[in-house]
Short mmCIF file of C-alpha atoms in Angstrom, two decimals:
data_model
loop_
_atom_site.label_atom_id
_atom_site.label_comp_id
_atom_site.label_asym_id
_atom_site.label_seq_id
_atom_site.Cartn_x
_atom_site.Cartn_y
_atom_site.Cartn_z
CA MET A 40 0.02 0.02 -0.03
CA THR A 41 1.27 3.47 -0.86
CA THR A 42 1.42 5.93 2.02
CA GLU A 43 0.58 9.65 1.84
CA THR A 44 4.24 10.40 2.40
CA GLU A 45 5.22 8.45 -0.71
CA GLN A 46 2.42 10.05 -2.73
CA GLY A 47 3.33 13.56 -1.67
CA ALA A 48 0.85 16.18 -0.48
CA ASP A 49 -0.80 19.32 -1.74
CA ARG A 50 0.35 22.74 -0.58
CA ASN A 51 -2.00 23.06 2.36
CA LYS A 52 -1.32 19.62 3.80
CA ALA A 53 2.35 20.25 3.16
CA ILE A 54 2.20 23.44 5.36
CA LEU A 55 0.78 21.34 8.19
CA SER A 56 3.26 18.50 7.84
CA GLY A 57 6.15 20.99 7.38
CA HIS A 58 5.43 22.58 10.69
CA LEU A 59 5.18 19.24 12.41
CA VAL A 60 8.59 18.30 10.98
CA ARG A 61 10.00 21.68 12.08
CA ILE A 62 8.79 21.12 15.63
CA VAL A 63 10.56 17.73 15.82
CA LYS A 64 13.68 19.28 14.53
CA LEU A 65 13.52 22.13 17.13
CA TYR A 66 13.28 19.57 19.90
CA ARG A 67 16.62 18.05 18.94
CA PRO A 68 18.72 21.20 19.63
CA MET A 69 16.64 21.89 22.78
CA ILE A 70 17.62 18.54 24.17
CA ARG A 71 21.24 19.09 23.14
CA CYS A 72 21.15 22.45 25.03
CA VAL A 73 20.19 20.71 28.25
CA LEU A 74 22.65 17.87 27.84
CA ASP A 75 25.55 20.14 26.94
CA GLU A 76 24.63 22.62 29.64
CA HIS A 77 24.16 25.51 27.22
CA GLY A 78 22.53 28.58 28.54
CA GLY A 79 18.97 29.78 28.38
CA MET A 80 19.62 32.26 25.56
CA GLU A 81 19.95 29.51 22.88
CA GLN A 82 16.81 27.82 24.34
CA MET A 83 14.81 31.02 24.12
CA HIS A 84 15.63 31.31 20.48
CA LEU A 85 14.31 27.83 19.98
CA MET A 86 11.34 28.56 22.11
CA ARG A 87 10.17 31.38 19.81
CA GLN A 88 10.42 29.25 16.70
CA PHE A 89 8.66 26.39 18.43
CA LEU A 90 5.77 28.62 19.62
CA ASP A 91 5.39 30.06 16.14
CA SER A 92 4.95 26.63 14.59
CA VAL A 93 2.63 25.40 17.27
CA SER A 94 0.52 28.52 17.12
CA ILE A 95 0.29 28.39 13.30
CA LEU A 96 -0.77 24.78 13.40
CA ASN A 97 -3.46 25.44 16.02
CA TYR A 98 -4.84 28.33 14.00
CA LEU A 99 -4.94 26.46 10.66
CA LEU A 100 -6.39 23.33 12.29
CA ASP A 101 -9.04 25.36 14.18
CA ASP A 102 -10.91 25.36 10.81
CA PRO A 103 -9.04 23.18 8.43
CA ASP A 104 -11.81 23.52 5.78
CA ASP A 105 -11.19 27.26 5.56
CA THR A 106 -8.72 27.43 2.73
CA SER A 107 -8.44 31.17 3.00
CA ARG A 108 -6.45 30.70 6.20
CA PHE A 109 -3.86 28.76 4.19
CA ASP A 110 -3.83 31.39 1.51
CA ASN A 111 -3.30 34.16 4.02
CA TYR A 112 -0.52 32.16 5.67
CA VAL A 113 1.19 31.98 2.29
CA PHE A 114 0.55 35.63 1.57
CA ASP A 115 1.89 36.67 4.97
CA SER A 116 5.07 34.49 4.38
CA LEU A 117 5.63 35.86 0.96
CA VAL A 118 4.84 39.63 1.19
CA SER A 119 8.37 40.33 2.45
CA GLU A 120 9.59 38.70 -0.83
CA VAL A 121 7.52 41.13 -2.87
CA GLN A 122 9.13 43.96 -0.91
CA THR A 123 12.53 42.58 -1.66
CA LEU A 124 11.61 42.63 -5.41
CA VAL A 125 10.50 46.17 -5.13
CA SER A 126 13.72 47.14 -3.29
CA ILE A 127 15.87 45.51 -6.00
CA GLU A 128 13.88 47.24 -8.75
CA ASN A 129 14.14 50.54 -7.05
CA GLN A 130 17.91 50.21 -6.63
CA VAL A 131 18.31 49.29 -10.23
CA LYS A 132 16.31 52.34 -11.28
CA ALA A 133 18.35 54.58 -8.94
CA ASP A 134 21.51 53.20 -10.59
CA GLY A 135 20.30 54.38 -14.06
CA ASN A 136 18.57 51.18 -15.04
CA ARG A 137 21.67 49.14 -14.95
CA SER A 138 21.85 45.42 -15.58
CA LEU A 139 21.03 43.09 -12.59
CA ASP A 140 24.15 41.68 -11.00
CA PRO A 141 24.47 37.90 -10.35
CA VAL A 142 23.37 38.15 -6.75
CA GLU A 143 20.23 40.03 -7.65
CA LEU A 144 19.50 37.52 -10.40
CA ARG A 145 19.73 34.63 -7.95
CA MET A 146 17.56 36.44 -5.45
CA ILE A 147 14.88 37.11 -7.92
CA SER A 148 15.02 33.54 -9.30
CA SER A 149 14.67 32.13 -5.79
CA ILE A 150 11.77 34.40 -4.91
CA HIS A 151 9.83 33.45 -8.04
CA ALA A 152 10.55 29.80 -7.38
CA SER A 153 8.96 30.28 -3.94
CA PHE A 154 5.95 31.93 -5.61
CA ALA A 155 5.59 28.98 -8.02
CA ALA A 156 5.86 26.32 -5.22
CA ALA A 157 3.10 28.09 -3.32
CA GLY A 158 0.91 28.37 -6.37
CA VAL A 159 0.73 32.14 -6.42
CA LYS A 160 2.02 34.93 -8.62
CA ARG A 161 3.49 38.22 -7.52
CA GLU A 162 0.37 40.06 -8.37
CA ASP A 163 -1.81 37.73 -6.26
CA ILE A 164 -0.08 38.78 -2.96
CA PRO A 165 -1.92 41.70 -1.28
CA SER A 166 -0.15 44.52 0.62
CA ARG A 167 0.60 43.62 4.18
CA GLY A 168 -2.22 45.59 5.54
CA ASN A 169 -4.77 43.62 3.43
CA ILE A 170 -3.66 40.19 4.52
CA LYS A 171 -6.01 38.64 6.94
CA TRP A 172 -3.42 36.72 9.06
CA PRO A 173 -3.74 36.89 12.93
CA ASN A 174 -0.94 38.46 14.93
CA ALA A 175 1.15 36.51 17.32
CA GLU A 176 -0.87 37.39 20.39
CA ARG A 177 -4.18 36.05 18.86
CA ARG A 178 -2.38 32.86 17.73
CA MET A 179 -0.75 32.32 21.11
CA ASP A 180 -4.16 32.55 22.78
CA LEU A 181 -5.11 29.32 20.91
CA ILE A 182 -2.27 27.51 22.85
CA SER A 183 -2.79 28.74 26.39
CA PRO A 184 -3.26 32.07 28.34
CA ARG A 185 0.50 31.88 29.29
CA ALA A 186 1.90 31.29 25.80
CA TYR A 187 2.04 34.90 24.75
CA VAL A 188 4.15 35.70 27.88
CA MET A 189 6.59 33.09 26.84
CA TYR A 190 6.51 34.29 23.27
CA ARG A 191 7.38 37.83 24.31
CA LEU A 192 10.27 36.61 26.48
CA ALA A 193 11.61 34.61 23.57
CA SER A 194 11.17 37.46 21.24
CA SER A 195 13.12 39.70 23.69
CA SER A 196 16.00 37.27 23.42
CA ILE A 197 15.99 37.31 19.64
CA HIS A 198 15.78 41.04 19.21
CA GLY A 199 18.32 42.04 21.88
CA SER A 200 16.02 44.05 24.12
CA TRP A 201 17.26 45.83 27.25
CA HIS A 202 15.73 43.09 29.40
CA GLU A 203 17.65 40.36 27.46
CA LEU A 204 20.90 42.34 27.68
CA GLU A 205 20.56 43.18 31.34
CA ARG A 206 19.67 39.63 32.37
CA ASN A 207 22.05 37.59 30.13
CA HIS A 208 24.93 39.71 28.95
CA LEU A 209 25.62 42.32 31.58
CA GLN A 210 26.41 42.29 35.29
CA TYR A 211 25.35 45.32 37.47
CA LYS A 212 27.68 46.15 40.34
CA ASP A 213 28.23 49.20 42.38
CA GLY A 214 26.28 51.37 39.89
CA LYS A 215 28.26 50.19 36.86
CA PHE A 216 27.68 47.62 34.20
CA PHE A 217 30.24 44.95 33.28
CA PRO A 218 30.09 42.32 30.44
CA SER A 219 28.96 38.89 31.38
CA TYR A 220 30.25 35.96 29.27
CA ASP A 221 28.31 33.18 31.22
CA SER A 222 25.88 31.21 29.16
CA GLY A 223 23.12 31.82 31.64
CA ASP A 224 20.53 29.57 33.19
CA ILE A 225 19.28 26.38 31.55
CA TYR A 226 15.53 26.76 31.13
CA ALA A 227 14.24 23.51 29.48
CA GLN A 228 10.76 24.87 29.31
CA THR A 229 9.65 24.02 25.89
CA SER A 230 7.88 20.81 26.85
CA LEU A 231 6.01 22.65 29.69
CA HIS A 232 4.56 25.35 27.57
CA HIS A 233 3.93 23.78 24.22
CA GLY A 234 0.12 23.49 24.63
CA THR A 235 -1.87 21.15 22.42
CA VAL A 236 -1.62 20.84 18.71
CA ARG A 237 -5.06 19.97 17.15
CA ARG A 238 -5.46 16.74 15.30
CA CYS A 239 -4.57 16.92 11.59
CA PRO A 240 -7.62 16.22 9.22
#
């Protein structure tokens, strides 16, 4: 008997399976962080990615027959690629309509390949303000009331906010700050805050 994996999947099912695979892959470095006694900073980076995938799965599976959710997921994912194309075009124009350099050609080719794989064209993708994709807070609410707090903490680690610097990379002593090269605490919290992923259809 031929399995679905051997047959392949359409785009929407591929989005679901892709996030499940991503979650499994994110668990591996999380376990390594604990075993190797790496600090919490690395784990918070992984936590943010993990929560993104879990929340996306929960939102899509909340109404799996609503194909517009999948379309808007794709649009939200690719709108930055459209902006990259516009940036390249503007730069070429500013340079007197010069020829595209090899790097730009590769970038444009890669972007159009992503469009084709998603089954969309550049002109299909709305502007960011017209894409009906929920923000992170709304998606986190589908996991648990505490999920958004964890998401914000993880985001702080990624973006290098003051809280993250003060906690993990600086020491405050006698009114002065000193660099801290310690890896920080080991959190190992992913499995405690992952919530529930709805059953795939």
